[in-house]
Short mmCIF file of C-alpha atoms and ligand atoms in Angstrom, two decimals:
data_model
loop_
_atom_site.label_atom_id
_atom_site.label_comp_id
_atom_site.label_asym_id
_atom_site.label_seq_id
_atom_site.Cartn_x
_atom_site.Cartn_y
_atom_site.Cartn_z
CA MET A 906 -6.37 -109.62 9.95
CA GLU A 907 -9.89 -110.62 10.70
CA VAL A 908 -11.36 -110.89 14.19
CA LEU A 909 -14.50 -111.84 15.54
CA PHE A 910 -15.92 -110.65 18.83
CA SER A 911 -19.15 -112.49 19.81
CA GLU A 912 -21.28 -112.96 22.81
CA ILE A 913 -21.85 -109.31 23.30
CA GLY A 914 -24.92 -108.93 25.60
CA LYS A 915 -25.75 -105.46 23.70
CA LEU A 916 -23.85 -103.68 21.23
CA ILE A 917 -24.65 -99.96 21.86
CA GLY A 918 -24.42 -97.16 19.31
CA THR A 919 -25.38 -98.95 15.92
CA ASP A 920 -27.11 -95.38 14.71
CA ASN A 921 -24.87 -93.58 12.27
CA GLU A 922 -26.60 -90.48 12.39
CA ILE A 923 -26.13 -87.03 14.18
CA LYS A 924 -28.71 -86.93 17.03
CA PHE A 925 -31.00 -83.76 17.40
CA GLY A 926 -33.38 -83.21 19.82
CA VAL A 927 -35.81 -85.93 20.93
CA LYS A 928 -33.58 -88.47 18.88
CA MET A 929 -31.00 -88.16 21.32
CA LYS A 930 -32.71 -90.59 23.56
CA GLU A 931 -33.19 -93.36 21.12
CA LEU A 932 -30.72 -95.92 21.21
CA GLY A 933 -29.38 -98.16 18.12
CA VAL A 934 -28.81 -101.55 19.88
CA LEU A 935 -28.33 -104.89 18.85
CA SER A 936 -28.65 -107.63 21.59
CA ASN A 937 -26.49 -110.77 21.77
CA ALA A 938 -24.34 -109.34 19.15
CA TYR A 939 -21.25 -109.81 17.15
CA LEU A 940 -18.60 -107.29 15.55
CA LEU A 941 -16.37 -108.48 12.97
CA VAL A 942 -13.37 -106.64 12.31
CA GLN A 943 -11.38 -106.56 9.42
CA ASP A 944 -8.09 -104.86 9.22
CA GLY A 945 -8.86 -102.41 12.43
CA VAL A 946 -11.98 -101.32 10.45
CA ILE A 947 -15.69 -102.45 11.12
CA ALA A 948 -16.48 -105.45 8.51
CA GLU A 949 -19.81 -106.60 9.86
CA ILE A 950 -22.42 -106.40 12.75
CA GLY A 951 -25.09 -108.45 13.48
CA GLU A 952 -27.10 -110.80 16.21
CA GLY A 953 -26.06 -114.28 16.72
CA LEU A 954 -23.04 -115.35 14.72
CA PRO A 955 -21.72 -114.37 11.06
CA ALA A 956 -22.06 -116.88 8.43
CA GLU A 957 -18.32 -117.92 8.55
CA ILE A 958 -16.66 -117.82 12.09
CA PRO A 959 -12.59 -116.42 11.39
CA GLU A 960 -9.74 -118.28 13.60
CA ASN A 961 -9.44 -115.25 15.92
CA HIS A 962 -12.63 -115.23 17.93
CA ILE A 963 -12.89 -113.47 21.07
CA LYS A 964 -15.97 -114.33 23.22
CA LEU A 965 -17.21 -111.57 25.65
CA ASN A 966 -19.71 -113.52 28.02
CA GLY A 967 -22.65 -111.14 27.78
CA ALA A 968 -20.78 -107.89 28.14
CA GLU A 969 -21.98 -104.50 26.96
CA VAL A 970 -19.76 -102.77 24.07
CA LEU A 971 -19.88 -99.20 23.32
CA PRO A 972 -18.23 -97.15 20.83
CA GLY A 973 -15.07 -95.56 22.09
CA PHE A 974 -15.71 -91.98 23.57
CA VAL A 975 -14.82 -88.65 21.79
CA ASP A 976 -13.28 -86.12 23.83
CA SER A 977 -13.53 -82.92 21.44
CA HIS A 978 -12.54 -80.44 24.00
CA THR A 979 -9.23 -80.57 25.84
CA HIS A 980 -6.26 -78.66 26.93
CA LEU A 981 -4.22 -81.45 28.25
CA ILE A 982 -0.51 -80.14 27.59
CA PHE A 983 0.36 -78.29 30.55
CA ALA A 984 3.12 -77.88 32.66
CA LYS A 985 1.97 -77.77 36.09
CA PRO A 986 -1.42 -78.10 38.09
CA ARG A 987 -2.84 -74.86 39.72
CA TYR A 988 -3.29 -76.01 43.18
CA ASN A 989 -2.79 -72.45 44.42
CA GLU A 990 -5.66 -71.24 42.39
CA PHE A 991 -7.91 -73.97 43.58
CA VAL A 992 -7.42 -73.01 47.15
CA LEU A 993 -8.06 -69.25 46.48
CA LYS A 994 -11.24 -70.29 44.79
CA ILE A 995 -12.15 -72.26 47.75
CA LYS A 996 -11.85 -69.31 49.78
CA GLY A 997 -13.83 -67.36 47.56
CA ALA A 998 -11.80 -65.98 44.73
CA THR A 999 -13.48 -66.10 41.43
CA TYR A 1000 -12.15 -67.19 37.87
CA GLU A 1001 -12.10 -63.73 36.50
CA GLU A 1002 -10.32 -62.00 39.64
CA ILE A 1003 -7.43 -64.78 39.45
CA ALA A 1004 -7.17 -64.25 35.74
CA ALA A 1005 -7.40 -60.35 35.98
CA ALA A 1006 -4.40 -60.63 38.94
CA GLY A 1007 -1.98 -62.33 36.27
CA GLY A 1008 -2.77 -65.94 37.32
CA GLY A 1009 -5.17 -68.25 35.39
CA ILE A 1010 -4.11 -69.00 31.82
CA LEU A 1011 -1.03 -66.28 32.11
CA ASN A 1012 0.20 -68.36 35.20
CA SER A 1013 0.18 -71.46 32.99
CA ALA A 1014 1.73 -69.75 30.11
CA LYS A 1015 4.52 -68.37 32.03
CA ILE A 1016 5.52 -72.02 33.68
CA LEU A 1017 5.21 -73.64 30.08
CA GLN A 1018 7.14 -71.17 28.43
CA GLY A 1019 10.29 -72.57 30.65
CA THR A 1020 9.33 -76.09 30.17
CA PRO A 1021 11.01 -78.50 27.59
CA GLU A 1022 9.13 -79.68 24.86
CA ASP A 1023 10.15 -83.51 25.97
CA GLN A 1024 9.05 -82.98 29.38
CA LEU A 1025 5.61 -81.65 28.08
CA PHE A 1026 5.40 -84.56 25.85
CA ASP A 1027 5.89 -87.25 28.67
CA ASP A 1028 3.46 -85.50 30.96
CA ALA A 1029 0.99 -85.76 28.08
CA ILE A 1030 1.40 -89.26 27.48
CA LEU A 1031 0.29 -90.03 31.20
CA ARG A 1032 -2.73 -88.24 30.76
CA VAL A 1033 -3.78 -89.32 27.44
CA GLU A 1034 -3.02 -92.85 28.97
CA SER A 1035 -5.35 -92.13 31.84
CA MET A 1036 -7.91 -90.76 29.44
CA ILE A 1037 -8.16 -94.03 27.25
CA ARG A 1038 -8.20 -96.21 30.48
CA ALA A 1039 -11.39 -94.10 31.20
CA GLY A 1040 -12.53 -95.15 27.52
CA THR A 1041 -12.03 -92.14 25.41
CA THR A 1042 -10.37 -92.97 22.08
CA ALA A 1043 -10.54 -89.97 20.04
CA ILE A 1044 -9.07 -86.50 21.39
CA GLU A 1045 -8.63 -82.72 20.38
CA ILE A 1046 -6.00 -81.13 22.18
CA LYS A 1047 -5.77 -77.39 22.00
CA SER A 1048 -2.22 -75.17 22.49
CA GLY A 1049 -2.91 -71.46 24.41
CA TYR A 1050 -0.57 -72.16 27.23
CA GLY A 1051 2.35 -70.70 25.31
CA LEU A 1052 0.90 -67.25 24.24
CA THR A 1053 4.59 -66.37 22.30
CA PRO A 1054 5.06 -67.74 18.76
CA ASP A 1055 7.66 -70.36 19.80
CA ALA A 1056 5.87 -71.53 22.73
CA GLU A 1057 2.51 -72.24 20.81
CA LEU A 1058 4.30 -73.82 18.05
CA LYS A 1059 6.49 -75.94 21.16
CA MET A 1060 2.97 -77.06 22.45
CA LEU A 1061 1.56 -78.14 18.76
CA ARG A 1062 4.92 -79.81 17.91
CA VAL A 1063 4.06 -81.88 21.06
CA VAL A 1064 0.36 -82.84 19.67
CA LYS A 1065 1.98 -83.60 16.52
CA ARG A 1066 4.29 -86.21 18.40
CA LEU A 1067 1.48 -87.38 20.11
CA LYS A 1068 -0.50 -88.24 17.21
CA GLU A 1069 2.59 -90.43 16.15
CA TYR A 1070 2.90 -92.00 19.74
CA PHE A 1071 -0.88 -93.00 19.89
CA PRO A 1072 -2.69 -95.38 17.81
CA ILE A 1073 -5.96 -93.46 18.67
CA ILE A 1074 -7.25 -90.31 16.74
CA ILE A 1075 -6.23 -87.15 18.21
CA ARG A 1076 -6.71 -83.66 16.83
CA SER A 1077 -4.86 -80.58 17.00
CA THR A 1078 -6.31 -77.07 17.84
CA PHE A 1079 -4.41 -73.47 17.68
CA LEU A 1080 -5.50 -71.84 20.41
CA GLY A 1081 -3.10 -68.67 20.26
CA ALA A 1082 -5.62 -66.40 21.24
CA HIS A 1083 -6.59 -67.87 24.62
CA ALA A 1084 -5.27 -65.03 26.87
CA ILE A 1085 -3.77 -61.60 26.52
CA PRO A 1086 -0.17 -61.28 27.82
CA VAL A 1087 0.09 -58.84 30.40
CA GLU A 1088 3.01 -56.71 28.12
CA TYR A 1089 -0.19 -56.69 25.59
CA LYS A 1090 -2.63 -55.59 28.29
CA ASN A 1091 -3.33 -52.04 26.93
CA ASN A 1092 -2.79 -52.51 23.43
CA THR A 1093 -4.75 -56.10 22.75
CA ASP A 1094 -4.92 -55.77 19.14
CA GLU A 1095 -1.27 -55.66 18.79
CA TYR A 1096 -1.62 -59.23 20.44
CA VAL A 1097 -4.28 -60.08 18.08
CA ASP A 1098 -1.63 -59.30 15.26
CA ILE A 1099 0.87 -61.26 16.14
CA VAL A 1100 -1.68 -64.08 16.68
CA ILE A 1101 -2.59 -63.59 13.16
CA ASN A 1102 0.71 -62.52 11.15
CA GLN A 1103 3.47 -64.49 13.08
CA MET A 1104 1.92 -67.37 14.91
CA LEU A 1105 -0.68 -68.26 12.07
CA PRO A 1106 1.40 -68.65 9.07
CA GLU A 1107 4.14 -70.53 10.90
CA VAL A 1108 1.34 -73.00 12.39
CA ALA A 1109 0.12 -73.56 8.70
CA LYS A 1110 3.28 -73.89 7.19
CA GLU A 1111 4.01 -77.01 9.61
CA SER A 1112 0.36 -78.30 9.27
CA LEU A 1113 0.22 -78.37 12.97
CA ALA A 1114 -3.67 -77.34 13.42
CA ASP A 1115 -6.54 -79.23 12.20
CA HIS A 1116 -8.84 -76.35 13.94
CA ILE A 1117 -8.44 -72.71 15.29
CA ASP A 1118 -9.87 -71.41 18.60
CA VAL A 1119 -10.35 -68.19 20.02
CA PHE A 1120 -11.18 -67.32 23.68
CA CYS A 1121 -13.99 -64.90 22.63
CA ASP A 1122 -15.28 -63.65 26.33
CA THR A 1123 -15.41 -60.87 28.94
CA GLY A 1124 -11.84 -59.73 29.77
CA PHE A 1125 -10.39 -61.98 26.90
CA PHE A 1126 -11.20 -61.56 23.17
CA THR A 1127 -13.92 -59.20 21.44
CA PRO A 1128 -16.27 -60.88 18.88
CA GLU A 1129 -14.73 -58.67 16.31
CA GLN A 1130 -10.82 -59.61 17.13
CA THR A 1131 -12.18 -63.15 17.13
CA ASP A 1132 -13.96 -62.58 13.85
CA LYS A 1133 -10.67 -61.16 12.26
CA ILE A 1134 -8.53 -64.14 13.67
CA LEU A 1135 -11.30 -66.72 12.26
CA LYS A 1136 -11.11 -64.99 8.80
CA ALA A 1137 -7.33 -64.91 8.74
CA ALA A 1138 -7.40 -68.43 9.45
CA ILE A 1139 -9.96 -69.56 6.96
CA LYS A 1140 -7.25 -68.33 4.16
CA PHE A 1141 -5.52 -71.28 5.38
CA GLN A 1142 -8.55 -73.34 4.99
CA ILE A 1143 -8.33 -73.99 8.99
CA PRO A 1144 -11.74 -74.15 10.60
CA ALA A 1145 -13.03 -72.90 13.64
CA LYS A 1146 -14.06 -74.18 17.25
CA ILE A 1147 -14.54 -71.51 19.52
CA HIS A 1148 -14.72 -70.83 23.17
CA GLY A 1149 -17.68 -68.97 23.89
CA ASN A 1150 -20.49 -67.35 26.45
CA GLU A 1151 -18.45 -68.90 29.41
CA LEU A 1152 -18.69 -65.52 31.47
CA GLY A 1153 -21.32 -63.77 29.80
CA LEU A 1154 -23.80 -63.31 26.48
CA THR A 1155 -20.82 -62.14 24.81
CA GLY A 1156 -21.49 -62.63 21.25
CA GLY A 1157 -19.33 -65.97 20.99
CA VAL A 1158 -22.15 -67.88 19.36
CA GLN A 1159 -23.00 -65.41 16.86
CA VAL A 1160 -19.36 -64.89 15.51
CA ALA A 1161 -19.13 -68.74 15.64
CA VAL A 1162 -21.69 -69.08 13.41
CA GLU A 1163 -20.57 -66.29 10.89
CA ASN A 1164 -17.56 -67.96 10.38
CA GLU A 1165 -19.11 -71.71 10.01
CA ALA A 1166 -17.23 -73.05 13.06
CA TRP A 1167 -17.76 -76.39 13.51
CA SER A 1168 -18.43 -75.97 17.29
CA VAL A 1169 -19.00 -73.53 19.84
CA ASP A 1170 -17.94 -74.70 23.16
CA HIS A 1171 -18.73 -73.48 27.04
CA LEU A 1172 -22.37 -71.98 26.55
CA GLU A 1173 -22.84 -71.36 30.10
CA TYR A 1174 -24.60 -68.38 29.26
CA LEU A 1175 -26.95 -69.04 26.46
CA GLY A 1176 -30.41 -66.68 25.35
CA SER A 1177 -32.94 -67.13 23.03
CA ASP A 1178 -30.97 -65.19 20.26
CA GLU A 1179 -28.10 -67.63 20.65
CA ILE A 1180 -30.33 -70.76 20.44
CA ALA A 1181 -31.99 -69.36 17.20
CA CYS A 1182 -28.68 -68.84 15.77
CA LEU A 1183 -27.39 -72.14 16.54
CA LYS A 1184 -30.47 -73.60 14.79
CA ASP A 1185 -30.26 -71.59 11.86
CA SER A 1186 -26.78 -72.81 11.49
CA PHE A 1187 -27.99 -76.31 10.66
CA ASN A 1188 -30.04 -74.86 7.69
CA LYS A 1189 -26.85 -73.44 5.94
CA GLN A 1190 -24.51 -75.16 3.54
CA TYR A 1191 -21.80 -75.52 5.74
CA GLY A 1192 -23.79 -77.83 7.74
CA GLY A 1193 -24.01 -76.19 11.06
CA THR A 1194 -22.13 -75.36 14.36
CA MET A 1195 -22.21 -78.00 17.24
CA PRO A 1196 -23.00 -76.74 20.32
CA VAL A 1197 -20.76 -78.17 23.09
CA ALA A 1198 -21.19 -77.96 26.90
CA LEU A 1199 -18.49 -78.44 29.37
CA PRO A 1200 -19.87 -79.41 32.89
CA GLY A 1201 -16.61 -79.85 34.39
CA THR A 1202 -16.04 -76.44 34.40
CA SER A 1203 -19.10 -75.47 35.87
CA TYR A 1204 -18.37 -77.87 38.70
CA PHE A 1205 -14.89 -76.84 39.37
CA LEU A 1206 -15.64 -73.01 39.02
CA ARG A 1207 -18.82 -73.04 40.54
CA ILE A 1208 -20.47 -71.13 37.49
CA PRO A 1209 -24.05 -71.92 35.92
CA TYR A 1210 -23.98 -75.36 34.13
CA SER A 1211 -24.97 -74.82 30.39
CA ASP A 1212 -28.93 -74.79 29.65
CA ALA A 1213 -27.91 -78.49 27.93
CA ARG A 1214 -31.68 -79.34 28.31
CA THR A 1215 -32.99 -76.49 26.35
CA ILE A 1216 -30.44 -76.95 23.83
CA ILE A 1217 -32.08 -80.63 23.22
CA ASP A 1218 -35.37 -79.40 24.01
CA ASN A 1219 -34.70 -76.95 21.09
CA ASP A 1220 -34.20 -79.99 18.80
CA LEU A 1221 -30.54 -79.18 18.31
CA PRO A 1222 -27.71 -82.03 18.71
CA LEU A 1223 -25.70 -81.78 22.10
CA VAL A 1224 -22.00 -82.51 22.62
CA LEU A 1225 -20.48 -82.85 26.08
CA ALA A 1226 -16.71 -82.62 26.42
CA THR A 1227 -13.91 -82.60 29.39
CA ASP A 1228 -12.38 -79.49 28.93
CA TYR A 1229 -9.61 -80.96 30.69
CA ASN A 1230 -6.97 -78.42 31.62
CA PRO A 1231 -5.54 -77.23 34.72
CA GLY A 1232 -7.50 -74.07 35.57
CA SER A 1233 -11.07 -74.55 35.09
CA SER A 1234 -11.64 -78.50 34.86
CA PRO A 1235 -9.05 -80.85 35.69
CA VAL A 1236 -11.46 -83.60 34.83
CA HIS A 1237 -10.43 -86.49 32.40
CA SER A 1238 -12.74 -88.58 32.34
CA LEU A 1239 -15.87 -88.29 29.91
CA GLN A 1240 -17.59 -91.08 32.56
CA THR A 1241 -17.39 -88.12 35.24
CA ILE A 1242 -18.99 -85.85 32.39
CA SER A 1243 -21.70 -88.36 32.13
CA ALA A 1244 -22.39 -87.86 35.98
CA LEU A 1245 -22.26 -84.08 35.93
CA ALA A 1246 -24.42 -83.76 32.91
CA CYS A 1247 -27.22 -86.29 34.39
CA THR A 1248 -26.94 -84.97 37.50
CA TYR A 1249 -26.92 -81.13 37.38
CA MET A 1250 -27.82 -80.52 33.69
CA ARG A 1251 -30.73 -83.21 33.83
CA ILE A 1252 -29.80 -84.87 30.56
CA LEU A 1253 -30.65 -88.83 30.22
CA PRO A 1254 -27.91 -91.36 30.21
CA GLU A 1255 -28.88 -92.28 26.70
CA GLU A 1256 -28.66 -88.58 25.69
CA VAL A 1257 -25.41 -88.43 27.31
CA PHE A 1258 -24.00 -91.25 25.28
CA HIS A 1259 -24.61 -89.67 21.89
CA ALA A 1260 -23.16 -86.29 23.26
CA ILE A 1261 -20.08 -88.42 23.79
CA THR A 1262 -20.12 -90.36 20.76
CA ILE A 1263 -21.53 -89.68 17.39
CA ASN A 1264 -22.35 -85.77 18.07
CA ALA A 1265 -18.99 -85.52 19.41
CA ALA A 1266 -17.47 -87.04 16.50
CA ARG A 1267 -19.52 -84.22 14.22
CA ALA A 1268 -18.02 -81.60 16.30
CA LEU A 1269 -14.46 -82.75 15.06
CA ARG A 1270 -16.17 -83.74 11.78
CA MET A 1271 -14.86 -87.02 12.14
CA GLU A 1272 -18.43 -88.71 12.08
CA SER A 1273 -17.85 -90.98 9.06
CA LEU A 1274 -14.51 -92.69 11.02
CA ILE A 1275 -15.57 -92.80 14.43
CA GLY A 1276 -18.72 -92.40 17.18
CA SER A 1277 -20.92 -95.40 16.10
CA PHE A 1278 -20.71 -99.09 15.08
CA THR A 1279 -20.99 -98.59 11.51
CA VAL A 1280 -19.60 -100.82 8.67
CA GLY A 1281 -16.29 -99.01 7.10
CA LYS A 1282 -15.65 -97.30 10.44
CA ARG A 1283 -12.61 -97.72 12.76
CA ALA A 1284 -13.06 -100.64 15.25
CA ASP A 1285 -12.73 -98.17 18.11
CA PHE A 1286 -14.83 -99.82 21.05
CA LEU A 1287 -15.23 -100.37 25.02
CA VAL A 1288 -16.02 -103.38 26.73
CA MET A 1289 -17.71 -102.43 29.80
CA LYS A 1290 -17.89 -103.87 33.50
CA ASN A 1291 -21.68 -103.59 33.80
CA LYS A 1292 -24.25 -104.43 32.21
CA ASP A 1293 -26.23 -101.47 32.50
CA SER A 1294 -23.31 -99.09 31.25
CA LEU A 1295 -25.06 -96.12 30.29
CA TYR A 1296 -26.42 -95.79 34.16
CA SER A 1297 -23.64 -97.15 35.88
CA MET A 1298 -21.26 -94.66 34.73
CA PRO A 1299 -23.08 -91.51 35.75
CA TYR A 1300 -24.52 -93.36 38.89
CA TYR A 1301 -21.16 -94.77 40.61
CA LEU A 1302 -19.39 -91.03 40.32
CA GLY A 1303 -15.72 -91.53 39.83
CA GLN A 1304 -15.75 -95.73 39.33
CA ASN A 1305 -14.21 -96.45 36.03
CA GLN A 1306 -16.55 -98.93 34.15
CA VAL A 1307 -14.52 -99.43 31.26
CA SER A 1308 -12.87 -103.08 31.56
CA ARG A 1309 -11.24 -103.01 28.14
CA VAL A 1310 -10.42 -100.78 25.42
CA PHE A 1311 -9.89 -101.80 21.98
CA VAL A 1312 -8.50 -99.20 19.09
CA GLU A 1313 -8.18 -100.40 15.42
CA GLY A 1314 -9.47 -103.77 16.86
CA LEU A 1315 -6.60 -104.20 18.98
CA GLU A 1316 -6.46 -104.50 22.67
CA ILE A 1317 -5.01 -101.34 24.63
CA LYS A 1318 -3.32 -102.90 27.33
O1 NIG B 583 -11.73 -73.71 28.44
N1 NIG B 583 -11.89 -70.82 28.82
C1 NIG B 583 -10.91 -70.95 28.52
N2 NIG B 583 -9.83 -71.41 28.68
C2 NIG B 583 -10.01 -72.83 29.72
C3 NIG B 583 -9.49 -72.68 30.87
C4 NIG B 583 -7.94 -72.39 31.03
C5 NIG B 583 -7.31 -72.45 32.18
O2 NIG B 583 -8.12 -71.62 33.20
O3 NIG B 583 -6.30 -72.81 32.24
C6 NIG B 583 -11.77 -73.84 29.70
O4 NIG B 583 -12.15 -73.48 30.42
FE1 FE B 584 -11.31 -74.92 26.92
#
């Protein structure tokens, strides 16, 4: 089926290149544009009107149109919010203190282990729907609140069902090494063994993971343990996306690059060695490790924001994601993230735009399918309420600036 979208005031995001450094603020834009979609795929873009007008013709009355946003880091499958810890944090407790006392991720795991798969699936549907309304049309979802072979597989099966249920792109990540269960507190290597020898082979056998992740940080997994897990995953050809440098300068970036990770996420702590290591990764044959900043976490945990300005100023390609989860970032909207990034990280609206579209697509290595208006890519796009939407999103914190969402050329109601 052919559909023409015309009278687009501005079609923003026509550059099909990963944006590094100064290029992050250079926008590819067509004015008074059209978008021709054939069977869900972008067939043609241009200014004015195409040579032939198909029967299905939707006029957008001068609205701005953006590519659907890509959220490359979420933990949106969870059983319950953690309001009690929220209050403890208001009273002064830190994330590490709560985790060390058996709260945090372990708290979420205990509840999730006893929650039926169908319940997790139903709750996750509502969360994904709210993300789509906020403009997100591709989502990465991690396990990591299971922490037993059964519960980790249960989470990943929920992700598999979400992939079948929704028309948007969903990618799954196995995060068995998210926290150390209390029983293994004094023998963390034994838990690492379980991740490698019991969980990973099952995950691979059922093809449940597009990536693997490890929380490589103080009080969680060491770089040596992370390395072991990633090397085991490489044998199953499962690429890595790493949680690193959230709580300190802990070697997360180095171990990610050493294992050719597609991204390293968090980076609240970042030194010159980490920057050099990331830069160097883009000279390597595997194509580099994308730095992903998660300002929702800094906001919610009151920890430093990653120095995303330095990342861009060092000619690196920044990615932004929500980290949507019940413990450190209950933020589902990349529009909210855009506000935090502009105001607290001093990232310009144009830079934010690339960090949540084409660069974010690259963090999932899906840039040939999504992330820009390029012939041959999926027609996943947003019609915006405001004519200066890149500015209105970070400016009007908490107001949804997305008016209509199209996935493969069809409107999501
Ligand atoms: O990305 N840092 C590790 N994992 C999550 C937090 C998970 C939780 O606290 O429940 C994060 O911040
Ligand atoms: Fe996370």
